Amino acid sequence: MSARNVENTKKVLELFCRQELEEAASYFAEDATLRNNVSPDVKRGRQAIYEHLVRWFSSFSDAAAHSMEFIDAGDTVIGMFHGEGTHTGPLGDFPATGKRYSIRYCEIYRFDADGKIIANEAFYDSLSLLRQLGLAP
């Protein structure tokens, strides 16, 4: 079962990169959660996760992930990848700068027995991202 979880994690990231966001969200359980280290906000439910993905692309219309690596831990998969994109739309209160970012990400995916993602936690260096966009010193 765990090899399936790695394949599902890889598929979600590939779908994300192709902006097939509804299909990417379909890999999440209806009551899944998504959180990241830069916000106390927790996205709850497949629809909220889909909306989060849409918002990311509204900020970074060419967002991409590559150089993906995965660690198989059974019902948990750790994904590490290089993410980049151009800031083409608002990011929170910040207007688009047209600048690019390029940083490393680490995400933890937890799966249920049916192979659906029940929790996703993302970790990344938001200060480096903001500096590259010219939004932080």
mmCIF file of C-alpha atoms in Angstrom:
data_model
loop_
_atom_site.group_PDB
_atom_site.id
_atom_site.type_symbol
_atom_site.label_atom_id
_atom_site.label_comp_id
_atom_site.label_asym_id
_atom_site.label_seq_id
_atom_site.Cartn_x
_atom_site.Cartn_y
_atom_site.Cartn_z
ATOM 1 C CA MET A 1 0.000 0.000 0.000
ATOM 2 C CA SER A 2 2.764 2.505 0.797
ATOM 3 C CA ALA A 3 4.172 2.470 -2.768
ATOM 4 C CA ARG A 4 0.694 3.538 -3.893
ATOM 5 C CA ASN A 5 0.888 6.477 -1.481
ATOM 6 C CA VAL A 6 4.180 7.626 -3.010
ATOM 7 C CA GLU A 7 2.650 7.357 -6.495
ATOM 8 C CA ASN A 8 -0.396 9.338 -5.354
ATOM 9 C CA THR A 9 1.826 12.044 -3.865
ATOM 10 C CA LYS A 10 3.802 12.278 -7.086
ATOM 11 C CA LYS A 11 0.577 12.412 -9.116
ATOM 12 C CA VAL A 12 -0.820 15.269 -7.002
ATOM 13 C CA LEU A 13 2.342 17.324 -7.581
ATOM 14 C CA GLU A 14 2.326 16.560 -11.314
ATOM 15 C CA LEU A 15 -1.336 17.547 -11.600
ATOM 16 C CA PHE A 16 -0.601 20.728 -9.647
ATOM 17 C CA CYS A 17 2.156 21.646 -12.109
ATOM 18 C CA ARG A 18 -0.215 21.105 -15.040
ATOM 19 C CA GLN A 19 -2.831 23.239 -13.253
ATOM 20 C CA GLU A 20 -5.263 20.334 -13.209
ATOM 21 C CA LEU A 21 -6.357 21.489 -9.793
ATOM 22 C CA GLU A 22 -9.722 19.734 -9.505
ATOM 23 C CA GLU A 23 -8.047 16.437 -10.339
ATOM 24 C CA ALA A 24 -5.238 17.164 -7.835
ATOM 25 C CA ALA A 25 -7.804 17.943 -5.138
ATOM 26 C CA SER A 26 -9.607 14.664 -5.866
ATOM 27 C CA TYR A 27 -6.693 12.791 -4.249
ATOM 28 C CA PHE A 28 -7.654 14.368 -0.896
ATOM 29 C CA ALA A 29 -10.290 12.876 1.395
ATOM 30 C CA GLU A 30 -13.473 14.936 1.772
ATOM 31 C CA ASP A 31 -12.447 15.941 5.318
ATOM 32 C CA ALA A 32 -8.697 16.336 4.672
ATOM 33 C CA THR A 33 -6.657 19.157 6.174
ATOM 34 C CA LEU A 34 -3.908 21.295 4.688
ATOM 35 C CA ARG A 35 -1.626 23.562 6.670
ATOM 36 C CA ASN A 36 1.715 25.238 6.178
ATOM 37 C CA ASN A 37 4.373 26.680 8.423
ATOM 38 C CA VAL A 38 3.725 30.309 7.452
ATOM 39 C CA SER A 39 0.103 30.520 8.556
ATOM 40 C CA PRO A 40 -1.927 29.364 11.553
ATOM 41 C CA ASP A 41 -4.842 28.906 9.142
ATOM 42 C CA VAL A 42 -5.868 25.298 8.463
ATOM 43 C CA LYS A 43 -7.690 24.492 5.235
ATOM 44 C CA ARG A 44 -10.361 21.911 6.058
ATOM 45 C CA GLY A 45 -12.045 19.793 3.418
ATOM 46 C CA ARG A 46 -11.383 18.993 -0.224
ATOM 47 C CA GLN A 47 -13.135 22.141 -1.469
ATOM 48 C CA ALA A 48 -11.030 24.422 0.776
ATOM 49 C CA ILE A 49 -7.876 22.659 -0.425
ATOM 50 C CA TYR A 50 -8.937 23.118 -4.050
ATOM 51 C CA GLU A 51 -9.558 26.840 -3.388
ATOM 52 C CA HIS A 52 -6.100 27.114 -1.813
ATOM 53 C CA LEU A 53 -4.525 25.626 -4.961
ATOM 54 C CA VAL A 54 -6.487 28.063 -7.130
ATOM 55 C CA ARG A 55 -5.291 31.003 -4.981
ATOM 56 C CA TRP A 56 -1.665 29.873 -5.328
ATOM 57 C CA PHE A 57 -1.959 29.958 -9.118
ATOM 58 C CA SER A 58 -3.690 33.332 -8.980
ATOM 59 C CA SER A 59 -0.506 34.590 -7.276
ATOM 60 C CA PHE A 60 1.987 32.519 -9.299
ATOM 61 C CA SER A 61 0.463 31.664 -12.670
ATOM 62 C CA ASP A 62 3.476 29.592 -13.768
ATOM 63 C CA ALA A 63 4.147 27.831 -10.452
ATOM 64 C CA ALA A 64 6.035 24.574 -10.872
ATOM 65 C CA ALA A 65 7.656 21.849 -8.817
ATOM 66 C CA HIS A 66 10.612 19.783 -9.938
ATOM 67 C CA SER A 67 13.514 17.716 -8.623
ATOM 68 C CA MET A 68 11.004 15.734 -6.578
ATOM 69 C CA GLU A 69 12.163 13.236 -3.966
ATOM 70 C CA PHE A 70 9.954 11.041 -1.820
ATOM 71 C CA ILE A 71 10.431 9.136 1.412
ATOM 72 C CA ASP A 72 8.028 6.251 1.878
ATOM 73 C CA ALA A 73 6.939 5.799 5.489
ATOM 74 C CA GLY A 74 3.861 3.650 4.958
ATOM 75 C CA ASP A 75 0.773 5.752 5.594
ATOM 76 C CA THR A 76 2.989 8.865 5.517
ATOM 77 C CA VAL A 77 4.969 10.200 2.575
ATOM 78 C CA ILE A 78 7.531 12.975 2.803
ATOM 79 C CA GLY A 79 7.928 14.904 -0.427
ATOM 80 C CA MET A 80 10.797 17.278 -1.060
ATOM 81 C CA PHE A 81 10.948 19.377 -4.185
ATOM 82 C CA HIS A 82 12.157 22.584 -5.726
ATOM 83 C CA GLY A 83 9.357 25.109 -6.306
ATOM 84 C CA GLU A 84 9.435 28.222 -8.428
ATOM 85 C CA GLY A 85 7.200 30.688 -10.146
ATOM 86 C CA THR A 86 6.589 34.280 -11.175
ATOM 87 C CA HIS A 87 4.604 36.592 -8.912
ATOM 88 C CA THR A 88 1.855 37.581 -11.368
ATOM 89 C CA GLY A 89 -1.054 38.245 -8.995
ATOM 90 C CA PRO A 90 -1.725 39.404 -5.443
ATOM 91 C CA LEU A 91 -0.169 37.421 -2.598
ATOM 92 C CA GLY A 92 -2.208 38.325 0.457
ATOM 93 C CA ASP A 93 -1.913 42.102 0.721
ATOM 94 C CA PHE A 94 1.071 42.270 -1.638
ATOM 95 C CA PRO A 95 0.444 43.250 -5.268
ATOM 96 C CA ALA A 96 2.175 41.334 -8.061
ATOM 97 C CA THR A 97 5.851 42.217 -8.522
ATOM 98 C CA GLY A 98 6.573 40.250 -11.694
ATOM 99 C CA LYS A 99 9.607 38.758 -9.941
ATOM 100 C CA ARG A 100 10.462 35.068 -9.697
ATOM 101 C CA TYR A 101 10.999 32.905 -6.649
ATOM 102 C CA SER A 102 12.865 29.630 -6.378
ATOM 103 C CA ILE A 103 12.932 27.715 -3.073
ATOM 104 C CA ARG A 104 12.913 24.206 -1.605
ATOM 105 C CA TYR A 105 9.772 22.728 -0.082
ATOM 106 C CA CYS A 106 9.170 19.824 2.249
ATOM 107 C CA GLU A 107 5.659 18.420 2.536
ATOM 108 C CA ILE A 108 4.262 15.637 4.677
ATOM 109 C CA TYR A 109 1.305 13.691 3.316
ATOM 110 C CA ARG A 110 -0.723 11.338 5.527
ATOM 111 C CA PHE A 111 -2.977 8.739 3.906
ATOM 112 C CA ASP A 112 -5.995 6.710 4.945
ATOM 113 C CA ALA A 113 -6.405 3.004 4.174
ATOM 114 C CA ASP A 114 -8.075 3.835 0.832
ATOM 115 C CA GLY A 115 -5.077 5.833 -0.406
ATOM 116 C CA LYS A 116 -6.689 9.260 0.045
ATOM 117 C CA ILE A 117 -4.681 12.103 1.550
ATOM 118 C CA ILE A 118 -6.130 12.970 4.947
ATOM 119 C CA ALA A 119 -3.548 15.599 5.944
ATOM 120 C CA ASN A 120 -0.918 17.660 4.156
ATOM 121 C CA GLU A 121 1.608 19.864 5.947
ATOM 122 C CA ALA A 122 3.936 22.108 3.949
ATOM 123 C CA PHE A 123 7.183 23.641 5.157
ATOM 124 C CA TYR A 124 9.100 26.304 3.277
ATOM 125 C CA ASP A 125 11.247 29.386 3.805
ATOM 126 C CA SER A 126 8.744 32.192 3.338
ATOM 127 C CA LEU A 127 11.336 34.881 4.121
ATOM 128 C CA SER A 128 13.479 33.743 1.183
ATOM 129 C CA LEU A 129 10.381 33.725 -1.017
ATOM 130 C CA LEU A 130 9.431 37.269 0.045
ATOM 131 C CA ARG A 131 13.006 38.522 -0.380
ATOM 132 C CA GLN A 132 13.190 37.115 -3.892
ATOM 133 C CA LEU A 133 9.933 38.894 -4.729
ATOM 134 C CA GLY A 134 11.304 42.162 -3.322
ATOM 135 C CA LEU A 135 8.724 42.179 -0.516
ATOM 136 C CA ALA A 136 11.112 41.804 2.450
ATOM 137 C CA PRO A 137 14.584 43.210 3.163
#
